[in-house]
Amino acid sequence: MIENDNVSIDSVIENLISIHPLLSKTFTKSIRSKTNLNPGSLYVLGVLTRHDTLSMTEIGCRLSMPKSHVTSLVDKLIAEEMVERLFDPKDRRIVNVKITEKGLTDFCSIKQEISQELRLKLEKLDAERLSTLSVATQQVKDILMTVVVEPSSCNSTDSCKEK
Amino acid sequence: MIENDNVSIDSVIENLISIHPLLSKTFTKSIRSKTNLNPGSLYVLGVLTRHDTLSMTEIGCRLSMPKSHVTSLVDKLIAEEMVERLFDPKDRRIVNVKITEKGLTDFCSIKQEISQELRLKLEKLDAERLSTLSVATQQVKDILMTVVVEPSSCNSTDSCKEK
DNA sequence: AATAATAGTTCTACTTTTGTAACCAATTAG
DNA sequence: CTAATTGGTTACAAAAGTAGAACTATTATT
């Protein structure tokens, strides 16, 4: 709790608040124009690429969306055969969602599609800045993931508390 | 070199796609619960803190929202006395929007509010990771701003250049 | 001067997301 | 064994964002 820490925290928050609209601008629009999925479904697909299976509650917790919304998004993904429902034999209330092979390959090509414009712009960066950006985004992602999604509140054993 | 660039670009895109939902989760919800502004209005306020004045078109371009939406968001901000309309004497069609003193101070306290939970979590990071995160977010922000908001497509005269 | 183009507003229709509440089935606790 | 809790679905209302046409006023083009 030193002076220096507070300055760092403030600058982190300041920076993240600036970055957020930039990312929205970059991705959301091309998601709508270039895919037949809505952004929410794509976020669900995204977390499923990073976790083999997740329950409905866990998905909602990680993406901060109401369970009812998760249901409708997963329904859409199932209609596209991108994910599947797996019923947990140990607790038959739980629905585990798993991405399919088709879902994985589709997600890859969708990523290509929606990042096409960004890719063109990144290509114009000099090698040094590009490498800086590569390292920096990796660090932000890694640290933010441990900070934002704290394991204790989202996992199946001690599950996400809904208020 | 080309090889290496493509790897970097892919990892940047991969990372940004992971970061985006994390930021949404972090900010959007508390914006709704802790302020009487909608997220869009807050984004408008945000860009106005970084640019003394912007025209309606420039705001829409920077945030990738239709001009009609910008109109309604600015209307809300004016009702809260956080911004003001300034008519350009040189071209009376243009409406320049400027953040007020109240807007600036309000935005600061809103930032405090909506980042409170994140702040608590950041405080638990050790000094090294916090400083890493501080530097990395700054780099991401700076480079992304030059990449995402390309000057030529946003300006009316020459006013869209980001530094 | 006539016409085209631009900046912004208003209007309407639509999609997406959020927030509840009611409900069922399965599990856990007393 | 009841009673309470949990995970998930369904249904509905409301907020927020998206998209585009029609319109006014102003400026630019010719």
mmCIF file of C-alpha atoms (C1' of nucleotides) in Angstrom:
data_model
loop_
_atom_site.group_PDB
_atom_site.id
_atom_site.type_symbol
_atom_site.label_atom_id
_atom_site.label_comp_id
_atom_site.label_asym_id
_atom_site.label_seq_id
_atom_site.Cartn_x
_atom_site.Cartn_y
_atom_site.Cartn_z
ATOM 1 C CA MET A 1 0.000 0.000 0.000
ATOM 2 C CA ILE A 2 2.734 2.367 -0.969
ATOM 3 C CA GLU A 3 2.383 5.637 -2.805
ATOM 4 C CA ASN A 4 3.847 4.090 -5.907
ATOM 5 C CA ASP A 5 1.275 1.325 -5.978
ATOM 6 C CA ASN A 6 -1.609 3.730 -6.062
ATOM 7 C CA VAL A 7 -0.100 5.608 -8.940
ATOM 8 C CA SER A 8 0.306 2.356 -10.834
ATOM 9 C CA ILE A 9 -3.228 1.241 -10.095
ATOM 10 C CA ASP A 10 -4.608 4.557 -11.236
ATOM 11 C CA SER A 11 -2.687 4.426 -14.468
ATOM 12 C CA VAL A 12 -3.746 0.839 -15.120
ATOM 13 C CA ILE A 13 -7.381 1.770 -14.680
ATOM 14 C CA GLU A 14 -6.986 4.895 -16.759
ATOM 15 C CA ASN A 15 -5.417 2.881 -19.549
ATOM 16 C CA LEU A 16 -7.960 0.078 -19.459
ATOM 17 C CA ILE A 17 -10.818 2.560 -19.637
ATOM 18 C CA SER A 18 -9.244 3.996 -22.779
ATOM 19 C CA ILE A 19 -8.555 0.610 -24.320
ATOM 20 C CA HIS A 20 -12.044 -0.749 -23.857
ATOM 21 C CA PRO A 21 -13.872 1.396 -26.434
ATOM 22 C CA LEU A 22 -11.032 0.827 -28.897
ATOM 23 C CA LEU A 23 -11.527 -2.914 -28.721
ATOM 24 C CA SER A 24 -15.285 -2.592 -28.968
ATOM 25 C CA LYS A 25 -14.845 -0.487 -32.044
ATOM 26 C CA THR A 26 -12.410 -2.958 -33.539
ATOM 27 C CA PHE A 27 -14.388 -6.115 -33.071
ATOM 28 C CA THR A 28 -18.069 -5.566 -32.428
ATOM 29 C CA LYS A 29 -18.894 -4.021 -35.732
ATOM 30 C CA SER A 30 -17.256 -6.633 -37.898
ATOM 31 C CA ILE A 31 -18.792 -9.364 -35.769
ATOM 32 C CA ARG A 32 -22.169 -8.059 -36.812
ATOM 33 C CA SER A 33 -21.345 -7.530 -40.444
ATOM 34 C CA LYS A 34 -19.199 -10.555 -41.129
ATOM 35 C CA THR A 35 -20.758 -13.341 -39.094
ATOM 36 C CA ASN A 36 -24.241 -14.622 -38.457
ATOM 37 C CA LEU A 37 -23.522 -14.790 -34.736
ATOM 38 C CA ASN A 38 -24.106 -12.015 -32.258
ATOM 39 C CA PRO A 39 -21.223 -10.762 -30.110
ATOM 40 C CA GLY A 40 -22.451 -12.573 -27.033
ATOM 41 C CA SER A 41 -22.374 -15.965 -28.703
ATOM 42 C CA LEU A 42 -18.856 -15.289 -29.844
ATOM 43 C CA TYR A 43 -17.737 -14.436 -26.321
ATOM 44 C CA VAL A 44 -19.179 -17.726 -25.139
ATOM 45 C CA LEU A 45 -17.347 -19.514 -27.910
ATOM 46 C CA GLY A 46 -14.187 -17.677 -26.935
ATOM 47 C CA VAL A 47 -14.157 -18.778 -23.318
ATOM 48 C CA LEU A 48 -14.928 -22.307 -24.442
ATOM 49 C CA THR A 49 -11.783 -22.350 -26.568
ATOM 50 C CA ARG A 50 -9.815 -21.641 -23.411
ATOM 51 C CA HIS A 51 -11.604 -24.126 -21.160
ATOM 52 C CA ASP A 52 -12.413 -27.558 -22.334
ATOM 53 C CA THR A 53 -15.856 -27.589 -20.770
ATOM 54 C CA LEU A 54 -17.737 -25.099 -18.646
ATOM 55 C CA SER A 55 -21.114 -25.288 -16.977
ATOM 56 C CA MET A 56 -23.780 -22.747 -17.835
ATOM 57 C CA THR A 57 -23.251 -21.014 -14.511
ATOM 58 C CA GLU A 58 -19.516 -20.811 -15.018
ATOM 59 C CA ILE A 59 -19.957 -19.276 -18.449
ATOM 60 C CA GLY A 60 -22.333 -16.680 -17.080
ATOM 61 C CA CYS A 61 -19.935 -15.921 -14.265
ATOM 62 C CA ARG A 62 -16.918 -15.527 -16.489
ATOM 63 C CA LEU A 63 -18.743 -13.271 -18.922
ATOM 64 C CA SER A 64 -20.891 -11.548 -16.329
ATOM 65 C CA MET A 65 -24.133 -12.286 -18.043
ATOM 66 C CA PRO A 66 -27.357 -13.615 -16.554
ATOM 67 C CA LYS A 67 -27.848 -17.352 -16.825
ATOM 68 C CA SER A 68 -30.934 -16.861 -18.919
ATOM 69 C CA HIS A 69 -28.902 -15.073 -21.497
ATOM 70 C CA VAL A 70 -26.295 -17.822 -21.506
ATOM 71 C CA THR A 71 -29.041 -20.320 -22.243
ATOM 72 C CA SER A 72 -30.195 -18.465 -25.331
ATOM 73 C CA LEU A 73 -26.658 -17.897 -26.585
ATOM 74 C CA VAL A 74 -25.725 -21.550 -26.128
ATOM 75 C CA ASP A 75 -28.949 -22.499 -27.920
ATOM 76 C CA LYS A 76 -27.812 -20.488 -30.922
ATOM 77 C CA LEU A 77 -24.368 -22.091 -30.851
ATOM 78 C CA ILE A 78 -25.915 -25.532 -30.663
ATOM 79 C CA ALA A 79 -28.107 -24.715 -33.650
ATOM 80 C CA GLU A 80 -24.880 -23.952 -35.512
ATOM 81 C CA GLU A 81 -23.358 -27.175 -34.190
ATOM 82 C CA MET A 82 -20.494 -25.250 -32.668
ATOM 83 C CA VAL A 83 -20.966 -26.492 -29.104
ATOM 84 C CA GLU A 84 -22.712 -29.392 -27.417
ATOM 85 C CA ARG A 85 -24.442 -30.002 -24.136
ATOM 86 C CA LEU A 86 -22.970 -32.696 -21.924
ATOM 87 C CA PHE A 87 -24.961 -33.800 -18.923
ATOM 88 C CA ASP A 88 -22.849 -34.344 -15.875
ATOM 89 C CA PRO A 89 -23.319 -37.905 -14.595
ATOM 90 C CA LYS A 90 -22.285 -36.878 -11.104
ATOM 91 C CA ASP A 91 -24.789 -34.076 -10.800
ATOM 92 C CA ARG A 92 -27.552 -34.350 -13.332
ATOM 93 C CA ARG A 93 -28.615 -30.749 -12.841
ATOM 94 C CA ILE A 94 -25.399 -29.489 -14.360
ATOM 95 C CA VAL A 95 -25.100 -28.856 -18.075
ATOM 96 C CA ASN A 96 -21.524 -28.833 -19.260
ATOM 97 C CA VAL A 97 -20.910 -27.085 -22.525
ATOM 98 C CA LYS A 98 -18.127 -28.198 -24.808
ATOM 99 C CA ILE A 99 -16.935 -26.729 -28.060
ATOM 100 C CA THR A 100 -17.094 -29.060 -31.046
ATOM 101 C CA GLU A 101 -14.505 -29.593 -33.745
ATOM 102 C CA LYS A 102 -16.649 -27.535 -36.067
ATOM 103 C CA GLY A 103 -16.860 -24.852 -33.408
ATOM 104 C CA LEU A 104 -13.088 -24.707 -33.125
ATOM 105 C CA THR A 105 -12.450 -24.431 -36.834
ATOM 106 C CA ASP A 106 -15.309 -21.997 -37.319
ATOM 107 C CA PHE A 107 -14.026 -19.845 -34.483
ATOM 108 C CA CYS A 108 -10.623 -19.702 -36.121
ATOM 109 C CA SER A 109 -11.992 -18.518 -39.431
ATOM 110 C CA ILE A 110 -14.317 -16.068 -37.695
ATOM 111 C CA LYS A 111 -11.315 -14.661 -35.870
ATOM 112 C CA GLN A 112 -9.619 -14.193 -39.224
ATOM 113 C CA GLU A 113 -12.675 -12.465 -40.625
ATOM 114 C CA ILE A 114 -13.305 -10.040 -37.807
ATOM 115 C CA SER A 115 -9.668 -9.103 -37.409
ATOM 116 C CA GLN A 116 -9.002 -8.523 -41.074
ATOM 117 C CA GLU A 117 -9.093 -4.745 -40.898
ATOM 118 C CA LEU A 118 -7.030 -4.684 -37.736
ATOM 119 C CA ARG A 119 -4.544 -7.030 -39.346
ATOM 120 C CA LEU A 120 -4.047 -4.665 -42.260
ATOM 121 C CA LYS A 121 -3.334 -1.849 -39.865
ATOM 122 C CA LEU A 122 -0.992 -3.895 -37.701
ATOM 123 C CA GLU A 123 1.010 -4.799 -40.788
ATOM 124 C CA LYS A 124 1.941 -1.162 -41.147
ATOM 125 C CA LEU A 125 3.606 -1.063 -37.751
ATOM 126 C CA ASP A 126 7.371 -1.333 -37.682
ATOM 127 C CA ALA A 127 8.754 -4.567 -36.298
ATOM 128 C CA GLU A 128 9.734 -3.037 -33.005
ATOM 129 C CA ARG A 129 6.349 -1.632 -32.136
ATOM 130 C CA LEU A 130 4.672 -4.795 -33.290
ATOM 131 C CA SER A 131 6.822 -6.876 -31.030
ATOM 132 C CA THR A 132 6.230 -4.460 -28.165
ATOM 133 C CA LEU A 133 2.511 -4.778 -28.730
ATOM 134 C CA SER A 134 2.714 -8.539 -28.887
ATOM 135 C CA VAL A 135 4.504 -8.768 -25.561
ATOM 136 C CA ALA A 136 2.370 -6.111 -23.910
ATOM 137 C CA THR A 137 -0.967 -7.613 -24.931
ATOM 138 C CA GLN A 138 0.212 -10.990 -23.704
ATOM 139 C CA GLN A 139 1.097 -9.521 -20.326
ATOM 140 C CA VAL A 140 -2.155 -7.621 -20.049
ATOM 141 C CA LYS A 141 -4.120 -10.709 -20.964
ATOM 142 C CA ASP A 142 -2.303 -12.995 -18.543
ATOM 143 C CA ILE A 143 -2.394 -10.690 -15.559
ATOM 144 C CA LEU A 144 -5.925 -9.494 -16.239
ATOM 145 C CA MET A 145 -7.187 -13.052 -16.456
ATOM 146 C CA THR A 146 -5.869 -13.862 -13.024
ATOM 147 C CA VAL A 147 -7.179 -10.607 -11.631
ATOM 148 C CA VAL A 148 -10.586 -10.309 -13.231
ATOM 149 C CA VAL A 149 -11.693 -13.913 -13.146
ATOM 150 C CA GLU A 150 -10.780 -14.903 -9.678
ATOM 151 C CA PRO A 151 -10.908 -18.695 -9.541
ATOM 152 C CA SER A 152 -12.706 -18.963 -6.247
ATOM 153 C CA SER A 153 -15.863 -17.241 -7.380
ATOM 154 C CA CYS A 154 -16.325 -18.915 -10.735
ATOM 155 C CA ASN A 155 -15.503 -22.567 -10.429
ATOM 156 C CA SER A 156 -17.878 -25.408 -10.075
ATOM 157 C CA THR A 157 -17.123 -26.401 -6.503
ATOM 158 C CA ASP A 158 -17.609 -22.989 -4.986
ATOM 159 C CA SER A 159 -19.839 -21.559 -7.622
ATOM 160 C CA CYS A 160 -20.676 -18.088 -8.635
ATOM 161 C CA LYS A 161 -22.859 -16.311 -6.167
ATOM 162 C CA GLU A 162 -25.833 -14.617 -7.650
ATOM 163 C CA LYS A 163 -27.267 -11.741 -5.693
ATOM 164 C CA MET B 1 11.019 -11.255 -40.905
ATOM 165 C CA ILE B 2 7.675 -11.595 -42.668
ATOM 166 C CA GLU B 3 7.267 -14.905 -40.937
ATOM 167 C CA ASN B 4 7.962 -13.351 -37.583
ATOM 168 C CA ASP B 5 5.579 -10.465 -38.211
ATOM 169 C CA ASN B 6 2.696 -12.747 -38.943
ATOM 170 C CA VAL B 7 3.264 -14.652 -35.758
ATOM 171 C CA SER B 8 3.285 -11.402 -33.825
ATOM 172 C CA ILE B 9 0.143 -10.139 -35.516
ATOM 173 C CA ASP B 10 -1.677 -13.363 -34.811
ATOM 174 C CA SER B 11 -0.726 -13.298 -31.166
ATOM 175 C CA VAL B 12 -1.741 -9.657 -30.830
ATOM 176 C CA ILE B 13 -5.144 -10.422 -32.275
ATOM 177 C CA GLU B 14 -5.514 -13.530 -30.170
ATOM 178 C CA ASN B 15 -4.686 -11.559 -27.044
ATOM 179 C CA LEU B 16 -6.964 -8.636 -27.849
ATOM 180 C CA ILE B 17 -9.871 -10.978 -28.471
ATOM 181 C CA SER B 18 -9.315 -12.452 -25.025
ATOM 182 C CA ILE B 19 -8.920 -9.081 -23.349
ATOM 183 C CA HIS B 20 -12.065 -7.565 -24.769
ATOM 184 C CA PRO B 21 -14.643 -9.593 -22.810
ATOM 185 C CA LEU B 22 -12.600 -9.146 -19.649
ATOM 186 C CA LEU B 23 -12.842 -5.395 -19.939
ATOM 187 C CA SER B 24 -16.535 -5.555 -20.739
ATOM 188 C CA LYS B 25 -17.063 -7.647 -17.671
ATOM 189 C CA THR B 26 -15.014 -5.296 -15.550
ATOM 190 C CA PHE B 27 -16.624 -2.038 -16.512
ATOM 191 C CA THR B 28 -20.000 -2.404 -18.173
ATOM 192 C CA LYS B 29 -21.812 -3.892 -15.238
ATOM 193 C CA SER B 30 -20.732 -1.346 -12.682
ATOM 194 C CA ILE B 31 -21.459 1.437 -15.126
ATOM 195 C CA ARG B 32 -25.046 0.283 -15.101
ATOM 196 C CA SER B 33 -25.326 -0.258 -11.387
ATOM 197 C CA LYS B 34 -23.307 2.660 -10.084
ATOM 198 C CA THR B 35 -24.094 5.503 -12.444
ATOM 199 C CA ASN B 36 -27.184 6.969 -13.992
ATOM 200 C CA LEU B 37 -25.464 7.103 -17.359
ATOM 201 C CA ASN B 38 -25.477 4.358 -19.941
ATOM 202 C CA PRO B 39 -22.171 2.951 -21.162
ATOM 203 C CA GLY B 40 -22.358 4.799 -24.464
ATOM 204 C CA SER B 41 -22.596 8.196 -22.813
ATOM 205 C CA LEU B 42 -19.591 7.333 -20.714
ATOM 206 C CA TYR B 43 -17.555 6.407 -23.772
ATOM 207 C CA VAL B 44 -18.432 9.749 -25.291
ATOM 208 C CA LEU B 45 -17.368 11.460 -22.095
ATOM 209 C CA GLY B 46 -14.164 9.451 -22.156
ATOM 210 C CA VAL B 47 -13.048 10.539 -25.598
ATOM 211 C CA LEU B 48 -13.923 14.106 -24.696
ATOM 212 C CA THR B 49 -11.516 13.998 -21.769
ATOM 213 C CA ARG B 50 -8.763 13.182 -24.232
ATOM 214 C CA HIS B 51 -9.709 15.758 -26.870
ATOM 215 C CA ASP B 52 -10.644 19.241 -25.957
ATOM 216 C CA THR B 53 -13.505 19.419 -28.425
ATOM 217 C CA LEU B 54 -14.831 17.013 -31.022
ATOM 218 C CA SER B 55 -17.573 17.377 -33.590
ATOM 219 C CA MET B 56 -20.502 14.987 -33.555
ATOM 220 C CA THR B 57 -19.169 13.186 -36.612
ATOM 221 C CA GLU B 58 -15.728 12.782 -35.075
ATOM 222 C CA ILE B 59 -17.207 11.312 -31.915
ATOM 223 C CA GLY B 60 -19.223 8.836 -33.919
ATOM 224 C CA CYS B 61 -16.173 7.900 -35.942
ATOM 225 C CA ARG B 62 -13.941 7.372 -32.940
ATOM 226 C CA LEU B 63 -16.509 5.229 -31.174
ATOM 227 C CA SER B 64 -17.923 3.628 -34.310
ATOM 228 C CA MET B 65 -21.478 4.581 -33.582
ATOM 229 C CA PRO B 66 -24.039 6.121 -35.914
ATOM 230 C CA LYS B 67 -24.370 9.878 -35.718
ATOM 231 C CA SER B 68 -27.959 9.544 -34.617
ATOM 232 C CA HIS B 69 -26.839 7.627 -31.585
ATOM 233 C CA VAL B 70 -24.214 10.233 -30.787
ATOM 234 C CA THR B 71 -26.937 12.856 -30.836
ATOM 235 C CA SER B 72 -28.989 11.078 -28.221
ATOM 236 C CA LEU B 73 -25.978 10.342 -26.011
ATOM 237 C CA VAL B 74 -24.789 13.930 -26.142
ATOM 238 C CA ASP B 75 -28.324 15.054 -25.332
ATOM 239 C CA LYS B 76 -28.185 12.998 -22.151
ATOM 240 C CA LEU B 77 -24.791 14.413 -21.229
ATOM 241 C CA ILE B 78 -26.042 17.937 -21.805
ATOM 242 C CA ALA B 79 -29.027 17.262 -19.579
ATOM 243 C CA GLU B 80 -26.508 16.320 -16.885
ATOM 244 C CA GLU B 81 -24.500 19.455 -17.695
ATOM 245 C CA MET B 82 -21.419 17.370 -18.365
ATOM 246 C CA VAL B 83 -20.813 18.638 -21.885
ATOM 247 C CA GLU B 84 -21.850 21.603 -23.971
ATOM 248 C CA ARG B 85 -22.546 22.292 -27.606
ATOM 249 C CA LEU B 86 -20.365 24.891 -29.279
ATOM 250 C CA PHE B 87 -21.349 26.073 -32.699
ATOM 251 C CA ASP B 88 -18.422 26.490 -35.010
ATOM 252 C CA PRO B 89 -18.305 30.076 -36.322
ATOM 253 C CA LYS B 90 -16.408 29.003 -39.404
ATOM 254 C CA ASP B 91 -18.873 26.333 -40.416
ATOM 255 C CA ARG B 92 -22.201 26.737 -38.769
ATOM 256 C CA ARG B 93 -23.251 23.203 -39.613
ATOM 257 C CA ILE B 94 -20.698 21.776 -37.226
ATOM 258 C CA VAL B 95 -21.517 21.149 -33.598
ATOM 259 C CA ASN B 96 -18.425 20.938 -31.459
ATOM 260 C CA VAL B 97 -18.857 19.173 -28.169
ATOM 261 C CA LYS B 98 -16.785 20.143 -25.185
ATOM 262 C CA ILE B 99 -16.635 18.636 -21.747
ATOM 263 C CA THR B 100 -17.510 20.985 -18.902
ATOM 264 C CA GLU B 101 -15.766 21.390 -15.568
ATOM 265 C CA LYS B 102 -18.592 19.451 -13.975
ATOM 266 C CA GLY B 103 -18.160 16.770 -16.623
ATOM 267 C CA LEU B 104 -14.489 16.434 -15.825
ATOM 268 C CA THR B 105 -14.933 16.142 -12.092
ATOM 269 C CA ASP B 106 -17.936 13.856 -12.475
ATOM 270 C CA PHE B 107 -16.022 11.626 -14.853
ATOM 271 C CA CYS B 108 -13.224 11.314 -12.330
ATOM 272 C CA SER B 109 -15.530 10.200 -9.564
ATOM 273 C CA ILE B 110 -17.385 7.879 -11.913
ATOM 274 C CA LYS B 111 -14.069 6.308 -12.834
ATOM 275 C CA GLN B 112 -13.407 5.773 -9.146
ATOM 276 C CA GLU B 113 -16.808 4.197 -8.693
ATOM 277 C CA ILE B 114 -16.744 1.808 -11.607
ATOM 278 C CA SER B 115 -13.185 0.692 -10.980
ATOM 279 C CA GLN B 116 -13.596 0.077 -7.281
ATOM 280 C CA GLU B 117 -13.813 -3.691 -7.527
ATOM 281 C CA LEU B 118 -10.958 -3.863 -9.986
ATOM 282 C CA ARG B 119 -8.925 -1.627 -7.725
ATOM 283 C CA LEU B 120 -9.361 -4.007 -4.815
ATOM 284 C CA LYS B 121 -8.127 -6.864 -6.947
ATOM 285 C CA LEU B 122 -5.185 -4.917 -8.342
ATOM 286 C CA GLU B 123 -4.096 -4.105 -4.823
ATOM 287 C CA LYS B 124 -3.476 -7.779 -4.257
ATOM 288 C CA LEU B 125 -0.922 -7.953 -7.050
ATOM 289 C CA ASP B 126 2.718 -7.859 -6.062
ATOM 290 C CA ALA B 127 4.575 -4.698 -6.976
ATOM 291 C CA GLU B 128 6.378 -6.280 -9.885
ATOM 292 C CA ARG B 129 3.290 -7.546 -11.680
ATOM 293 C CA LEU B 130 1.493 -4.301 -11.003
ATOM 294 C CA SER B 131 4.286 -2.323 -12.554
ATOM 295 C CA THR B 132 4.416 -4.712 -15.490
ATOM 296 C CA LEU B 133 0.699 -4.239 -15.981
ATOM 297 C CA SER B 134 1.015 -0.492 -15.749
ATOM 298 C CA VAL B 135 3.671 -0.352 -18.446
ATOM 299 C CA ALA B 136 1.971 -2.917 -20.645
ATOM 300 C CA THR B 137 -1.443 -1.253 -20.592
ATOM 301 C CA GLN B 138 0.174 2.053 -21.419
ATOM 302 C CA GLN B 139 1.910 0.513 -24.420
ATOM 303 C CA VAL B 140 -1.225 -1.230 -25.613
ATOM 304 C CA LYS B 141 -3.212 1.960 -25.270
ATOM 305 C CA ASP B 142 -0.672 4.128 -27.065
ATOM 306 C CA ILE B 143 -0.034 1.810 -29.979
ATOM 307 C CA LEU B 144 -3.668 0.799 -30.326
ATOM 308 C CA MET B 145 -4.758 4.409 -30.478
ATOM 309 C CA THR B 146 -2.504 5.103 -33.405
ATOM 310 C CA VAL B 147 -3.541 1.893 -35.108
ATOM 311 C CA VAL B 148 -7.270 1.785 -34.531
ATOM 312 C CA VAL B 149 -8.148 5.423 -35.074
ATOM 313 C CA GLU B 150 -6.490 6.140 -38.348
ATOM 314 C CA PRO B 151 -6.420 9.883 -38.927
ATOM 315 C CA SER B 152 -7.577 9.937 -42.522
ATOM 316 C CA SER B 153 -10.974 8.369 -41.967
ATOM 317 C CA CYS B 154 -12.159 10.316 -38.960
ATOM 318 C CA ASN B 155 -11.403 13.937 -39.494
ATOM 319 C CA SER B 156 -13.433 16.676 -41.007
ATOM 320 C CA THR B 157 -10.565 19.044 -41.489
ATOM 321 C CA ASP B 158 -7.497 17.646 -39.820
ATOM 322 C CA SER B 159 -8.678 17.205 -36.311
ATOM 323 C CA CYS B 160 -8.609 13.479 -35.835
ATOM 324 C CA LYS B 161 -4.941 12.950 -35.252
ATOM 325 C CA GLU B 162 -4.114 11.071 -32.143
ATOM 326 C CA LYS B 163 -0.887 11.715 -30.358
ATOM 327 C "C1'" DA C 1 -28.001 30.709 -59.376
ATOM 328 C "C1'" DA C 2 -28.660 25.911 -59.353
ATOM 329 C "C1'" DT C 3 -27.039 21.817 -57.675
ATOM 330 C "C1'" DA C 4 -24.519 18.734 -54.935
ATOM 331 C "C1'" DA C 5 -22.425 17.558 -50.739
ATOM 332 C "C1'" DT C 6 -21.917 17.795 -45.722
ATOM 333 C "C1'" DA C 7 -23.227 18.079 -40.555
ATOM 334 C "C1'" DG C 8 -26.507 17.208 -37.648
ATOM 335 C "C1'" DT C 9 -31.229 16.029 -35.943
ATOM 336 C "C1'" DT C 10 -35.411 13.346 -35.799
ATOM 337 C "C1'" DC C 11 -37.881 9.306 -36.520
ATOM 338 C "C1'" DT C 12 -38.760 4.455 -36.855
ATOM 339 C "C1'" DA C 13 -37.706 -0.380 -36.814
ATOM 340 C "C1'" DC C 14 -34.856 -3.773 -35.277
ATOM 341 C "C1'" DT C 15 -31.319 -6.578 -32.577
ATOM 342 C "C1'" DT C 16 -28.853 -7.374 -28.521
ATOM 343 C "C1'" DT C 17 -28.355 -7.318 -23.781
ATOM 344 C "C1'" DT C 18 -30.039 -6.897 -19.072
ATOM 345 C "C1'" DG C 19 -32.904 -8.000 -15.210
ATOM 346 C "C1'" DT C 20 -36.590 -10.390 -13.138
ATOM 347 C "C1'" DA C 21 -39.619 -13.875 -11.767
ATOM 348 C "C1'" DA C 22 -41.662 -18.264 -12.129
ATOM 349 C "C1'" DC C 23 -40.738 -22.836 -12.693
ATOM 350 C "C1'" DC C 24 -38.762 -27.779 -12.904
ATOM 351 C "C1'" DA C 25 -35.548 -31.258 -11.748
ATOM 352 C "C1'" DA C 26 -31.844 -32.759 -8.971
ATOM 353 C "C1'" DT C 27 -29.247 -32.434 -4.860
ATOM 354 C "C1'" DT C 28 -28.340 -31.375 -0.118
ATOM 355 C "C1'" DA C 29 -29.521 -30.395 4.739
ATOM 356 C "C1'" DG C 30 -32.051 -30.896 8.883
ATOM 357 C "C1'" DC D 1 -38.533 -38.051 4.770
ATOM 358 C "C1'" DT D 2 -39.622 -33.140 4.268
ATOM 359 C "C1'" DA D 3 -37.541 -28.659 3.349
ATOM 360 C "C1'" DA D 4 -34.275 -25.801 1.397
ATOM 361 C "C1'" DT D 5 -30.903 -25.032 -2.048
ATOM 362 C "C1'" DT D 6 -28.902 -25.241 -6.541
ATOM 363 C "C1'" DG D 7 -28.478 -25.440 -11.804
ATOM 364 C "C1'" DG D 8 -30.866 -24.572 -15.598
ATOM 365 C "C1'" DT D 9 -34.771 -23.199 -18.583
ATOM 366 C "C1'" DT D 10 -38.630 -20.331 -19.982
ATOM 367 C "C1'" DA D 11 -41.038 -16.121 -20.431
ATOM 368 C "C1'" DC D 12 -41.501 -11.259 -20.254
ATOM 369 C "C1'" DA D 13 -40.317 -6.323 -19.838
ATOM 370 C "C1'" DA D 14 -37.119 -2.802 -20.357
ATOM 371 C "C1'" DA D 15 -32.710 -0.651 -21.565
ATOM 372 C "C1'" DA D 16 -29.194 -0.004 -24.862
ATOM 373 C "C1'" DG D 17 -27.234 -0.111 -29.255
ATOM 374 C "C1'" DT D 18 -27.669 -0.444 -34.479
ATOM 375 C "C1'" DA D 19 -29.176 0.988 -38.919
ATOM 376 C "C1'" DG D 20 -30.995 3.843 -42.196
ATOM 377 C "C1'" DA D 21 -34.367 7.086 -44.264
ATOM 378 C "C1'" DA D 22 -36.188 11.655 -44.323
ATOM 379 C "C1'" DC D 23 -35.395 16.235 -43.224
ATOM 380 C "C1'" DT D 24 -33.181 21.088 -42.156
ATOM 381 C "C1'" DA D 25 -29.484 24.079 -42.498
ATOM 382 C "C1'" DT D 26 -25.160 25.259 -44.234
ATOM 383 C "C1'" DT D 27 -21.347 25.083 -47.308
ATOM 384 C "C1'" DA D 28 -19.041 23.746 -51.659
ATOM 385 C "C1'" DT D 29 -19.123 23.037 -56.693
ATOM 386 C "C1'" DT D 30 -20.156 24.271 -61.234
#
